[in-house]
Short mmCIF file of C-alpha atoms and ligand atoms in Angstrom, two decimals:
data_model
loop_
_atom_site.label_atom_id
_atom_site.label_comp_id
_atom_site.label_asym_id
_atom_site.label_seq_id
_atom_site.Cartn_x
_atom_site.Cartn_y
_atom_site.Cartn_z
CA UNK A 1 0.00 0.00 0.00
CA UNK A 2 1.66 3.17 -0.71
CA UNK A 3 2.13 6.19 1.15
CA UNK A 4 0.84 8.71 -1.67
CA UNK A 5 -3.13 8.08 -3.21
CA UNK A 6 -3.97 7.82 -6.47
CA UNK A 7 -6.97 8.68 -9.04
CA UNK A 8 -7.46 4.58 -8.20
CA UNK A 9 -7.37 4.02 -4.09
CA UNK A 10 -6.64 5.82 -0.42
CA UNK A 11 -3.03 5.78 0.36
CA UNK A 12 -2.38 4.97 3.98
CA UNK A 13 -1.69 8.23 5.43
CA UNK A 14 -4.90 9.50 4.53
CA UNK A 15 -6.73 6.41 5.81
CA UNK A 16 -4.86 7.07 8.78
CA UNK A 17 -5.90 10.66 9.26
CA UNK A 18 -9.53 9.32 8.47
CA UNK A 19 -10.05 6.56 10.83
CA UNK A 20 -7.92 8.64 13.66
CA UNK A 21 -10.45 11.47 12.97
CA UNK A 22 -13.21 9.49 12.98
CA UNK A 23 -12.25 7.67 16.61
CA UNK A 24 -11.89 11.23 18.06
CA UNK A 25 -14.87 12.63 16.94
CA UNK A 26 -17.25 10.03 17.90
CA UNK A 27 -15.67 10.44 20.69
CA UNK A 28 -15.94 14.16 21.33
CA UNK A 29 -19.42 14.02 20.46
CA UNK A 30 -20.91 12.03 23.25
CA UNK A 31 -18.84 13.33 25.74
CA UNK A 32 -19.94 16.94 25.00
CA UNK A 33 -23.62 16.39 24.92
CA UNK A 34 -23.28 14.01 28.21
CA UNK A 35 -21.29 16.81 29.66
CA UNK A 36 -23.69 19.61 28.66
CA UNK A 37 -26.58 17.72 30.59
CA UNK A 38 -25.07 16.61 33.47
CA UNK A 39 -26.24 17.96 37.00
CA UNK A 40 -23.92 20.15 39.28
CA UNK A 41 -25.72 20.31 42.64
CA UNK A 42 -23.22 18.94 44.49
CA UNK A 43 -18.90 19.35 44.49
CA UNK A 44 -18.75 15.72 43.08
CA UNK A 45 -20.94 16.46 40.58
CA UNK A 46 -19.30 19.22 39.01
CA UNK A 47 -15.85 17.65 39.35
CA UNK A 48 -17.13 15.15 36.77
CA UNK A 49 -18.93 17.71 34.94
CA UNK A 50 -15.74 19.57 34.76
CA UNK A 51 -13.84 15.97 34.12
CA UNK A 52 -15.59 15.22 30.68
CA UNK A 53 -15.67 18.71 29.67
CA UNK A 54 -11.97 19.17 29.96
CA UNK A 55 -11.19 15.74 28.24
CA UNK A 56 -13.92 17.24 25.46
CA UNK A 57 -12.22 20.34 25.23
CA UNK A 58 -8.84 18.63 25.01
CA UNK A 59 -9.84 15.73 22.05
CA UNK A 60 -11.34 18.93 20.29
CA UNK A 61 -7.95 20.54 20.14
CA UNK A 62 -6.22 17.96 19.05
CA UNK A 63 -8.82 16.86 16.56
CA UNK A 64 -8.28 20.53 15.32
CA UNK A 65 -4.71 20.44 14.83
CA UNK A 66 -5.19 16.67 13.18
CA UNK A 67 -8.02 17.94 10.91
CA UNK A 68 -5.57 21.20 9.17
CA UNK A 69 -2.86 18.35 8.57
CA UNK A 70 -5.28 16.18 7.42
CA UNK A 71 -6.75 19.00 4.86
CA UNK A 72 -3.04 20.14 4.02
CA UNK A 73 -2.66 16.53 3.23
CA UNK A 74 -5.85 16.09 1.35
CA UNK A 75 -5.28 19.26 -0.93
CA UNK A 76 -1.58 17.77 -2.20
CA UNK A 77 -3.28 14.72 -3.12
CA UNK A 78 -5.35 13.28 -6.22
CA UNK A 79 -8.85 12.21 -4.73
CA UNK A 80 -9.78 8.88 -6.20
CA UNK A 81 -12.34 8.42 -8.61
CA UNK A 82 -16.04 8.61 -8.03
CA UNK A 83 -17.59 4.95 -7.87
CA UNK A 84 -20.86 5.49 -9.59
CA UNK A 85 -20.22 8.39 -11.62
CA UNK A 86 -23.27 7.57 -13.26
CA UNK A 87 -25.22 8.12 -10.23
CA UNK A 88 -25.59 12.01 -10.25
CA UNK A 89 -27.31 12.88 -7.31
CA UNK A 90 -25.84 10.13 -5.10
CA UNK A 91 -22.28 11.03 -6.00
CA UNK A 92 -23.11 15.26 -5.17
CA UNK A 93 -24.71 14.13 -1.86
CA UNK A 94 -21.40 12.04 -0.77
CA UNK A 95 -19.09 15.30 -2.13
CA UNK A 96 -21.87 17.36 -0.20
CA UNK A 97 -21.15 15.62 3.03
CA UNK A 98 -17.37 15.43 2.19
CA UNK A 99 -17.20 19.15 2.20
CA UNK A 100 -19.87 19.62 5.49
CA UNK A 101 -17.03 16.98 7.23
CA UNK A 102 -14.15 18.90 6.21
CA UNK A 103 -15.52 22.55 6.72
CA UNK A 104 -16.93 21.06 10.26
CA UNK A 105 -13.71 19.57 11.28
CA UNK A 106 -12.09 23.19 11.58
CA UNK A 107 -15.30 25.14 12.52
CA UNK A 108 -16.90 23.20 15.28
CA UNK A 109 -13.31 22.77 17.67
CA UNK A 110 -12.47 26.12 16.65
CA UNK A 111 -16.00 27.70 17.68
CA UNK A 112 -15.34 25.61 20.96
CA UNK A 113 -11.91 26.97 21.63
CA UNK A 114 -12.98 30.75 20.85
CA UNK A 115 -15.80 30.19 23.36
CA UNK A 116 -13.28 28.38 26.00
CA UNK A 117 -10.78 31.49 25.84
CA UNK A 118 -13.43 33.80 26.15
CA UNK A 119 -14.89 32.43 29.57
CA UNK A 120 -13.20 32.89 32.97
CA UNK A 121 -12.62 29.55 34.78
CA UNK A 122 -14.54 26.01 34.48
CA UNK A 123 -13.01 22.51 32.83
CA UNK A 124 -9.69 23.70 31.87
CA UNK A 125 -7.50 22.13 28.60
CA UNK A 126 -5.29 19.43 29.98
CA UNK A 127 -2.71 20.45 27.47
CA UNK A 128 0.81 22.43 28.52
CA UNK A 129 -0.65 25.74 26.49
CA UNK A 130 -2.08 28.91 27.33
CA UNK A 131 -5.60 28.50 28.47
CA UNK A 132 -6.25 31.66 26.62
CA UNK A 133 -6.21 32.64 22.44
CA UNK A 134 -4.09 35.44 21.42
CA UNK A 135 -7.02 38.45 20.20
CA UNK A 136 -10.11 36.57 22.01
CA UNK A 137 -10.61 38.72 24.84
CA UNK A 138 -12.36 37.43 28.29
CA UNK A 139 -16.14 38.76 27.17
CA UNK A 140 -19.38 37.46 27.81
CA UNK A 141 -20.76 38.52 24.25
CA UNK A 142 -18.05 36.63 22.95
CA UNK A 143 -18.69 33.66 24.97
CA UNK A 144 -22.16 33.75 24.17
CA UNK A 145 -22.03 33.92 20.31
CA UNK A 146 -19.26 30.99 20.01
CA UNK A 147 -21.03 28.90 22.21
CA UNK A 148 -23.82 29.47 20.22
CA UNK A 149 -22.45 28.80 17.02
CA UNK A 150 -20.48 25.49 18.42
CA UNK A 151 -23.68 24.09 19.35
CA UNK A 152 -24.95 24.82 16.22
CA UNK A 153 -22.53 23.82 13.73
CA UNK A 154 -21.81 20.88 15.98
CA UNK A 155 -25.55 19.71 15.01
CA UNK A 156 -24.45 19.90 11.47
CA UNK A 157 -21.21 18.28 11.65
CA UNK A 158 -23.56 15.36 13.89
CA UNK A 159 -25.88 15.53 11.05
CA UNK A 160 -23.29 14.74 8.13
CA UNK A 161 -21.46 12.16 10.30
CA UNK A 162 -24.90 10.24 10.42
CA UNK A 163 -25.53 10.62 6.55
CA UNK A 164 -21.64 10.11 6.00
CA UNK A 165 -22.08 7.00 8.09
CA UNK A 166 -25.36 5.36 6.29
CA UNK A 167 -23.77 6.21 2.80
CA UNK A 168 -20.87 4.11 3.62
CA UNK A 169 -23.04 1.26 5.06
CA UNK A 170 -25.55 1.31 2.03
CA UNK A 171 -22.30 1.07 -0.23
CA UNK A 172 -21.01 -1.96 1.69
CA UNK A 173 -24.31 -3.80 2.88
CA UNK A 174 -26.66 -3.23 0.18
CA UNK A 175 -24.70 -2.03 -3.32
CA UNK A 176 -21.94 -4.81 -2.23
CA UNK A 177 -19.04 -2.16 -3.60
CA UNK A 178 -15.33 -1.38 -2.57
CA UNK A 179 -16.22 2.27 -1.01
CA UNK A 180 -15.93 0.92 2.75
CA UNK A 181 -13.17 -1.17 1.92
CA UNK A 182 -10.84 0.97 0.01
CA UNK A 183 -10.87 3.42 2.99
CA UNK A 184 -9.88 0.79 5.43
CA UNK A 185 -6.92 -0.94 5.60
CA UNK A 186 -5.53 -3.59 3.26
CA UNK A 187 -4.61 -4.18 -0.17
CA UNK A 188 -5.16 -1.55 -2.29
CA UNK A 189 -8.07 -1.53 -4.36
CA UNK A 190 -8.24 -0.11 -8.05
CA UNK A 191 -11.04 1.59 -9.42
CA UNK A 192 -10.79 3.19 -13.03
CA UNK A 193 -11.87 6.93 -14.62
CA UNK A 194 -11.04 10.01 -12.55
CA UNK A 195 -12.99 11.71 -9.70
CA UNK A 196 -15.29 14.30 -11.34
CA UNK A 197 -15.34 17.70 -9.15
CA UNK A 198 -17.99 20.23 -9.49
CA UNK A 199 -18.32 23.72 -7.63
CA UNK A 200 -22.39 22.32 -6.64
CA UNK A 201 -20.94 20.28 -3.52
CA UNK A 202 -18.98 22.79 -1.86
CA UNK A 203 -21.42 25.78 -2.58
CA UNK A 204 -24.06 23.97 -1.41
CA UNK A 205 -21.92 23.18 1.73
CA UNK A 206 -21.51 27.09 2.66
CA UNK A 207 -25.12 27.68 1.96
CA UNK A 208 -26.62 25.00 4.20
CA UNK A 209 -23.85 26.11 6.81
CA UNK A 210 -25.35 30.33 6.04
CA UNK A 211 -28.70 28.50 7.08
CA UNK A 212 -28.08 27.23 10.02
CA UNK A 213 -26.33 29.89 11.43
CA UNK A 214 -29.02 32.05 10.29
CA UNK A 215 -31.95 29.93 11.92
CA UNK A 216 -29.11 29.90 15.23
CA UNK A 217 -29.52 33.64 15.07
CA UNK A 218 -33.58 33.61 14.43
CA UNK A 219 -33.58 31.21 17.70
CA UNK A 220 -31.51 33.99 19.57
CA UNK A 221 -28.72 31.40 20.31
CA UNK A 222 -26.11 33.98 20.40
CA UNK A 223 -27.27 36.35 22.62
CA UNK A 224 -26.87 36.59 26.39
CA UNK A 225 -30.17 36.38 28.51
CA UNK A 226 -29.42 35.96 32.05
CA UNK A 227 -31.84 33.39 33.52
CA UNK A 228 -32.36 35.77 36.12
CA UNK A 229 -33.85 38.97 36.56
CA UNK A 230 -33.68 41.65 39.30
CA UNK A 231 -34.38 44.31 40.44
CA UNK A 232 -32.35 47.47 40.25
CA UNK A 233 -31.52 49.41 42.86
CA UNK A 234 -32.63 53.06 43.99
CA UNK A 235 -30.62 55.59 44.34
CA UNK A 236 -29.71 56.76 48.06
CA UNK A 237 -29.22 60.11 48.60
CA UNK A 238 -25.52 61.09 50.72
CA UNK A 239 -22.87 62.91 51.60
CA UNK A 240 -20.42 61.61 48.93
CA UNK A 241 -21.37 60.70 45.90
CA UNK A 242 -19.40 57.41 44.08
CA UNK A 243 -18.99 58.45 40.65
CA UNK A 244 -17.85 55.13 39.61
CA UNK A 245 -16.58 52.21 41.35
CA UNK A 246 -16.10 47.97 41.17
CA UNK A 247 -16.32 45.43 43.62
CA UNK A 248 -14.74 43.18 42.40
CA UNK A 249 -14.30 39.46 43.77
CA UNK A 250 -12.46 36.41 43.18
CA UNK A 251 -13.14 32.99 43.80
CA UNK A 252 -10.76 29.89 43.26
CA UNK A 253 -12.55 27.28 41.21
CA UNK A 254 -10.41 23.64 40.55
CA UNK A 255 -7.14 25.80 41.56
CA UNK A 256 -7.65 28.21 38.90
CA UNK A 257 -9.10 32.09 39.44
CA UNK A 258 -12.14 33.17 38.55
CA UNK A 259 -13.17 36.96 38.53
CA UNK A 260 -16.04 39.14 38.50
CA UNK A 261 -18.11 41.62 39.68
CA UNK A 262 -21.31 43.26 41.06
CA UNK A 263 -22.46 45.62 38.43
CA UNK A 264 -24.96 46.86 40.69
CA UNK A 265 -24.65 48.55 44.30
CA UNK A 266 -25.03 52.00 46.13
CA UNK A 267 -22.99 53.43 48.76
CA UNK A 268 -24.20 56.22 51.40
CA UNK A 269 -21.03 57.52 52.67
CA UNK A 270 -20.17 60.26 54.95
CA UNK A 271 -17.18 61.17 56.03
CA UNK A 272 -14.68 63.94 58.09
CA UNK A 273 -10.99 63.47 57.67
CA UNK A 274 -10.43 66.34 60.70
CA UNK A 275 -12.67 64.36 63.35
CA UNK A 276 -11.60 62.44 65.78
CA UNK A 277 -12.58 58.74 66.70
CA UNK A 278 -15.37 57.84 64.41
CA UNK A 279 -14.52 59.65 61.40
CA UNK A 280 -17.81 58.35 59.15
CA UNK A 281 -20.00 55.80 58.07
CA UNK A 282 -20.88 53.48 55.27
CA UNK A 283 -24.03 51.96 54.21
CA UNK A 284 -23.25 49.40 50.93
CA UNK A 285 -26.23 47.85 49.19
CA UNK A 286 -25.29 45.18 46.53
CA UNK A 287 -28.18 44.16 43.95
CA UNK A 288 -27.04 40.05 43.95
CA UNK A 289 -28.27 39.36 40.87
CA UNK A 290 -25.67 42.04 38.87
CA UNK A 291 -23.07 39.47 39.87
CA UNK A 292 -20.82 38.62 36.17
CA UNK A 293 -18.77 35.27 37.41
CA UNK A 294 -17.82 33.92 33.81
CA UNK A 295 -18.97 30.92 33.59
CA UNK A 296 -20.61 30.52 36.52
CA UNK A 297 -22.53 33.12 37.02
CA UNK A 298 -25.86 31.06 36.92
CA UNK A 299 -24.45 28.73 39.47
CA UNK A 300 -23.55 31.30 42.07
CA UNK A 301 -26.91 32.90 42.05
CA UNK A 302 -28.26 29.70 42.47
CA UNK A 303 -29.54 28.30 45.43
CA UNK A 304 -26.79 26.64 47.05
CA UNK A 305 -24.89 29.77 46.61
CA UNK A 306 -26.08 33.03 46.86
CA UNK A 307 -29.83 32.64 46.37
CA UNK A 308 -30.57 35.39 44.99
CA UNK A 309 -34.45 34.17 44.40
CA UNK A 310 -34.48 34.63 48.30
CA UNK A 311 -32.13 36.81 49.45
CA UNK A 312 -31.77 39.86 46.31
CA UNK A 313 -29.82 42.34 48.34
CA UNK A 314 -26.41 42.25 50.88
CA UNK A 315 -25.57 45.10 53.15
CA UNK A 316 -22.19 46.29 54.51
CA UNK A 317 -22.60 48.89 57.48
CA UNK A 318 -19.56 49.88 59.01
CA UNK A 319 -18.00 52.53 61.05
CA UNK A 320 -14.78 54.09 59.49
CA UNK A 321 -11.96 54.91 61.78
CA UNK A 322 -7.80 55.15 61.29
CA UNK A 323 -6.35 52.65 60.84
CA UNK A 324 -3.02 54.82 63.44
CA UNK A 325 -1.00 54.47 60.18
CA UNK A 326 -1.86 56.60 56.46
CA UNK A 327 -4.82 54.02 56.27
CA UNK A 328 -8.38 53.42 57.51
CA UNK A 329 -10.60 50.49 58.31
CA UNK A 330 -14.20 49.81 57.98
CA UNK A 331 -15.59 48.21 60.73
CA UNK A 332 -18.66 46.45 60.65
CA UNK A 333 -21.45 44.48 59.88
CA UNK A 334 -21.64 42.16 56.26
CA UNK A 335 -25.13 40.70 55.87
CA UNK A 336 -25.70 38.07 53.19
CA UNK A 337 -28.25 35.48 53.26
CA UNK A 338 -30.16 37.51 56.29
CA UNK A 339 -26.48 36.04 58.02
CA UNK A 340 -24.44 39.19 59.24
CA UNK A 341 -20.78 38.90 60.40
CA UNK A 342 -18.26 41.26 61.83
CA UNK A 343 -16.01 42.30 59.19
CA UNK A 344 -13.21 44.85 58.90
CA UNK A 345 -12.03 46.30 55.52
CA UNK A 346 -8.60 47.96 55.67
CA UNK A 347 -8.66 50.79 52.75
CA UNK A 348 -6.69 53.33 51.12
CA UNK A 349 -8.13 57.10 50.55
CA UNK A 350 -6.31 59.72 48.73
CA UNK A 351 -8.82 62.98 48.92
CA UNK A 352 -8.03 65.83 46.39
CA UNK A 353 -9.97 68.80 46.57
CA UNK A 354 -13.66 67.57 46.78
CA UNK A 355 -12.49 63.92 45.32
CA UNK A 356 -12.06 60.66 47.06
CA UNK A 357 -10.37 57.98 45.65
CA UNK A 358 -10.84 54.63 47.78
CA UNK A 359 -9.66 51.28 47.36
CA UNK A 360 -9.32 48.20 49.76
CA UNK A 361 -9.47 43.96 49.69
CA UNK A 362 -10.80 41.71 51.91
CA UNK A 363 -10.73 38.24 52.41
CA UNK A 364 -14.09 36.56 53.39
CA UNK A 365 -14.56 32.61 53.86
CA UNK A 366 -17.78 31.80 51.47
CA UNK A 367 -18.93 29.19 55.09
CA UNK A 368 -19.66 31.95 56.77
CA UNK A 369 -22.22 32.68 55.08
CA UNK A 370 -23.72 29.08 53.72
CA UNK A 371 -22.51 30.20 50.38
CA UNK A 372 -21.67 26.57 48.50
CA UNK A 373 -22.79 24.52 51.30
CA UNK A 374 -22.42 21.38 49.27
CA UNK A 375 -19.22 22.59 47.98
CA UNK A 376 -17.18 21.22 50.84
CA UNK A 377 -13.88 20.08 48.69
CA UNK A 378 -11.49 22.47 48.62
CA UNK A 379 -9.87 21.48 45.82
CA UNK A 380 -13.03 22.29 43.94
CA UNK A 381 -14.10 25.47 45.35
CA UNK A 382 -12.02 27.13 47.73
CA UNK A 383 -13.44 28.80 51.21
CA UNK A 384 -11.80 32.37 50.27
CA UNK A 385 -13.28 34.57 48.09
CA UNK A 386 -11.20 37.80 47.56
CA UNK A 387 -13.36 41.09 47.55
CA UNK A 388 -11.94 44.38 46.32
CA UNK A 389 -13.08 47.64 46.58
CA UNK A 390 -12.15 50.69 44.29
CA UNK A 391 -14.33 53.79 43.93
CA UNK A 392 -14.04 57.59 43.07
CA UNK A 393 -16.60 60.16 45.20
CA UNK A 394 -17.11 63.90 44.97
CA UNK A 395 -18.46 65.69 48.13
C1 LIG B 1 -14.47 18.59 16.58
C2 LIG B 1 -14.45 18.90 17.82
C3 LIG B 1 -15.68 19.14 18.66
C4 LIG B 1 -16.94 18.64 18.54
C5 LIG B 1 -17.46 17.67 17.51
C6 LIG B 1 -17.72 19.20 19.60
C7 LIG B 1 -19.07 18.93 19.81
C8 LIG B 1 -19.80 19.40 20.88
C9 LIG B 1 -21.13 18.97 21.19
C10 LIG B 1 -21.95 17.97 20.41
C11 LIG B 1 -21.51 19.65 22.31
C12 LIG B 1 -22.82 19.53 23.06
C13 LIG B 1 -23.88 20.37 22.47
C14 LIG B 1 -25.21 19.92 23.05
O1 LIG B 1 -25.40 20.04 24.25
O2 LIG B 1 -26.01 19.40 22.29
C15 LIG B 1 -20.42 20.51 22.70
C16 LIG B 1 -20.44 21.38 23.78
C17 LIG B 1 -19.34 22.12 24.17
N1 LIG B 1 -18.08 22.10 23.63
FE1 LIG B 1 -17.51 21.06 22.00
N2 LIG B 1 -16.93 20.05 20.35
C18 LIG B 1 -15.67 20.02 19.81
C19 LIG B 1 -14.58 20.72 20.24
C20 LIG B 1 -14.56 21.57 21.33
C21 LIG B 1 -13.42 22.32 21.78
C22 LIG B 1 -12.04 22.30 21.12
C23 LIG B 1 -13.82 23.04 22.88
C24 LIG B 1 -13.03 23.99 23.76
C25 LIG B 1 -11.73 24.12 23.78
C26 LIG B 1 -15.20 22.73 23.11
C27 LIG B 1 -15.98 23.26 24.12
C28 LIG B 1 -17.30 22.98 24.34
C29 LIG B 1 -18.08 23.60 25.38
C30 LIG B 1 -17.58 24.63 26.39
C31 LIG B 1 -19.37 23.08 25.26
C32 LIG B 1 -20.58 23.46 26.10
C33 LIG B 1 -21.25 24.61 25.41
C34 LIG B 1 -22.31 25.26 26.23
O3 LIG B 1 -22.09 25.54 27.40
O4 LIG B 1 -23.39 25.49 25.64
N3 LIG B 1 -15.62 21.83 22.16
N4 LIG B 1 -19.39 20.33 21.82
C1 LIG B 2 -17.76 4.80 11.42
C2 LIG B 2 -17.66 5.91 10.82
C3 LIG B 2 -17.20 6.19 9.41
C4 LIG B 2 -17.21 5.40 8.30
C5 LIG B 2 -17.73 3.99 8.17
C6 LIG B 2 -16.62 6.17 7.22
C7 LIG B 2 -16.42 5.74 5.93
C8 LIG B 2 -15.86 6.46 4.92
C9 LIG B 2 -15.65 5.97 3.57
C10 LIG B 2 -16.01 4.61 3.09
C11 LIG B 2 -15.11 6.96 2.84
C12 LIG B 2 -14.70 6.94 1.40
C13 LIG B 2 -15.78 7.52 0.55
C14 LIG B 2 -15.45 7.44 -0.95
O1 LIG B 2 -14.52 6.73 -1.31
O2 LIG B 2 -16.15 8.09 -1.71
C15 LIG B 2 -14.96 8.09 3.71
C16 LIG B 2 -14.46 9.31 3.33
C17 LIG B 2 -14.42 10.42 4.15
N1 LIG B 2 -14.74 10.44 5.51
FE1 LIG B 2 -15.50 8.91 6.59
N2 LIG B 2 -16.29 7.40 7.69
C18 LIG B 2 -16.63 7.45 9.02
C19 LIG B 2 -16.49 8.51 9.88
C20 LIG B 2 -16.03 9.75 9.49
C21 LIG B 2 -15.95 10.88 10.35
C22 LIG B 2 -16.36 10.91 11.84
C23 LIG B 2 -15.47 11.90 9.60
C24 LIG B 2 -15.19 13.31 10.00
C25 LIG B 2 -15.83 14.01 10.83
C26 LIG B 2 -15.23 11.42 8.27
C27 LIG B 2 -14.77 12.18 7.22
C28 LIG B 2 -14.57 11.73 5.95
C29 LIG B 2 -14.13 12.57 4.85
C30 LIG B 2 -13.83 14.06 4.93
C31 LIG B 2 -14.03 11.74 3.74
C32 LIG B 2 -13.63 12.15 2.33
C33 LIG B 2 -12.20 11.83 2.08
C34 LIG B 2 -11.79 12.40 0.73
O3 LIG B 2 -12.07 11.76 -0.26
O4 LIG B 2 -11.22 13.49 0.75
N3 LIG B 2 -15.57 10.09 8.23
N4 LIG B 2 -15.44 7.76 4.98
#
């Protein structure tokens, strides 16, 4: 059997490419759509969520990198001829699927990848590169639409495998021809004439692809809706007024950080820098439900975590005093869940004129709170969650 292929048979390196392919992606396949529907109540559960994702994630790179050799390959090489050039339609419909397969095999990892690098923590590549893609920032959008557009071309590439896969049976089981076996393994076998291209297959390949992104689009697939709505806050009327501001937090999910942020608070502050003792007072209300946590957004307003169904609003209260250094500290009172702690937030202030700039971190253990009471494996979640503070005010 030799190396090369011929206008007669399959030469063994693209056999090989075909049947490698062909193990990985009926591979991928199942473990994406059992991975998708899994449960993740509990901290076993999403451990094997996470499991099968990242070994999904991981096949789908390398069946990536294996499908641009294999097309390299394929383009350098004569494609043998066409069995049954007499049958017209039959013939299109196999070059059809050919070109769905091969347009598939680059789209649908690539789609996946894009939608990986774009999301903040959750099933990581087991591979020794950068979790990230150079020019795919970390967006939600862009999360949103490739997901979107992996599931759907993922149905098409499931769709062609199926027809790909009865054409090839029908060939062997009912027409009794040589199409399964001169793809597999063996001694060559010969077929005369040429293989007859035509630009139908391959247009019609981008236009059913144009389709189905199109009906993806119709079906609002690539748009974000959060599953939850809330509320928005009022305004409070006070002393200072926070002109803009994050709080920020990070939580640790399978070792790896994963950041976000409340979108949505308000902050009654007043404040004397020439008093003595108590020099203020803060009243923070955080709207829950503006929380952004990458992938996992959904799951930490859930009800395991924050329930946000329940418990919409948290409250920090806290006296501010000096901290007998440049700094200051917060002291107070954290409520979330209707639970309220003691808490202390050590922070910066640099005032200019009639503008404050503040900024300060605090490390809060999520048990404290009955945030991810199932969650009780470190390794999957871990008990600190960094908060930080930075905000601008005018008096
Ligand atoms: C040829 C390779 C691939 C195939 C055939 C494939 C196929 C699939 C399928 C069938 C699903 C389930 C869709 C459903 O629930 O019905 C899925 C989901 C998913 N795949 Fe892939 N995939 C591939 C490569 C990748 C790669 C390389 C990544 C990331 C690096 C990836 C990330 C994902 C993610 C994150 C989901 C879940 C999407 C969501 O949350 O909606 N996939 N994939
Ligand atoms: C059990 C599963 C499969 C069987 C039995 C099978 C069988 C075959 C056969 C018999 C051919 C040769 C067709 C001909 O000579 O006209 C072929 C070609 C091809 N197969 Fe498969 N296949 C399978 C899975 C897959 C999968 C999963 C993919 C990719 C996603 C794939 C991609 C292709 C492509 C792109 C060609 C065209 C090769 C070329 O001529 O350039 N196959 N397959």
């Amino acid at each position: 059997m030799s190396g090369t292929q011929t206008a007669a048979t399959y030469g063994i390196v693209t056999k090989t490419f075909h049947w490698l392919t062909a193990l990985l992606i009926l591979t991928i396949i199942p473990l994406g759509a059992v991975a998708n529907r899994l449960p993740y109540e509990t901290s076993e559960q999403l451990a094997f969520k996470a499991q099968l994702f990242s070994f999904h994630k991981t096949l789908g790179v390398i069946v990536f990198v294996v499908a641009l050799a294999r097309i390299i390959w394929a383009l350098t090489q004569t494609k043998p001829a066409t069995l049954h050039p007499e049958r017209k339609v039959e013939t299109l419909l196999a070059d059809l699927v050919h070109w769905l397969l091969y347009i598939s095999l680059v789209a649908v990892p690539l789609t996946g990848w894009i939608h990986h690098a774009a999301t903040e923590g959750f099933a990581p590549l087991l591979l020794p590169i950068s979790q990230e893609l150079p020019f795919v920032p970390n967006d939600e959008g862009i999360a949103k639409l490739f997901a979107g557009l992996h599931w759907v071309w993922s149905k098409i590439l499931v769709g062609s495998i199926l027809l790909h896969i009865a054409g090839a049976l029908k060939h062997h089981f009912i027409d009794k021809d040589a199409t399964l076996r001169r793809m597999w393994f063996g001694p060559s076998i010969a077929t005369a004439g040429a293989h007859q291209s035509s630009l139908t297959a391959p247009i019609a390949a981008v236009v059913i692809y144009i389709a189905a992104t199109a009906a993806g689009a119709a079906g609002g697939l690539y748009t974000t809706k959060s599953d939850i709505v809330t509320a928005a806050l009022d305004e409070v009327s006070s002393e200072w007024t926070v002109t803009e501001g994050e709080i920020g937090l990070t939580v640790t999910q399978l070792g790896s950080p994963v950041e976000g942020a409340f979108n949505d608070w308000t902050a009654a502050i007043t404040f004397d820098e020439t008093a003595t003792g108590v020099l203020g007072r803060v009243e923070t209300t955080i709207a829950i439900g503006s929380l952004q946590l990458g992938s996992v957004t959904n799951n930490a307003l859930g009800t395991d975590f924050f329930n946000v169904g329940t418990f919409p609003t948290a409250v920090f209260a806290a006296d501010i005093v000096s901290d007998g250094a440049d700094g200051y500290l917060a002291e107070g009172t954290l409520t979330i869940k209707d639970i309220s702690a003691d808490l202390t937030l050590p922070f910066t202030l640099v005032i200019e004129g009639e503008t404050a700039q503040m900024e300060g971190a605090v490390v809060i253990d999520r048990r404290t709170f009955n945030i991810g009471q199932s969650m009780n494996d470190e390794s999957n979640l871990a008990f600190a969650v960094n908060v930080a503070i930075a905000l601008t005010a005018t008096r």
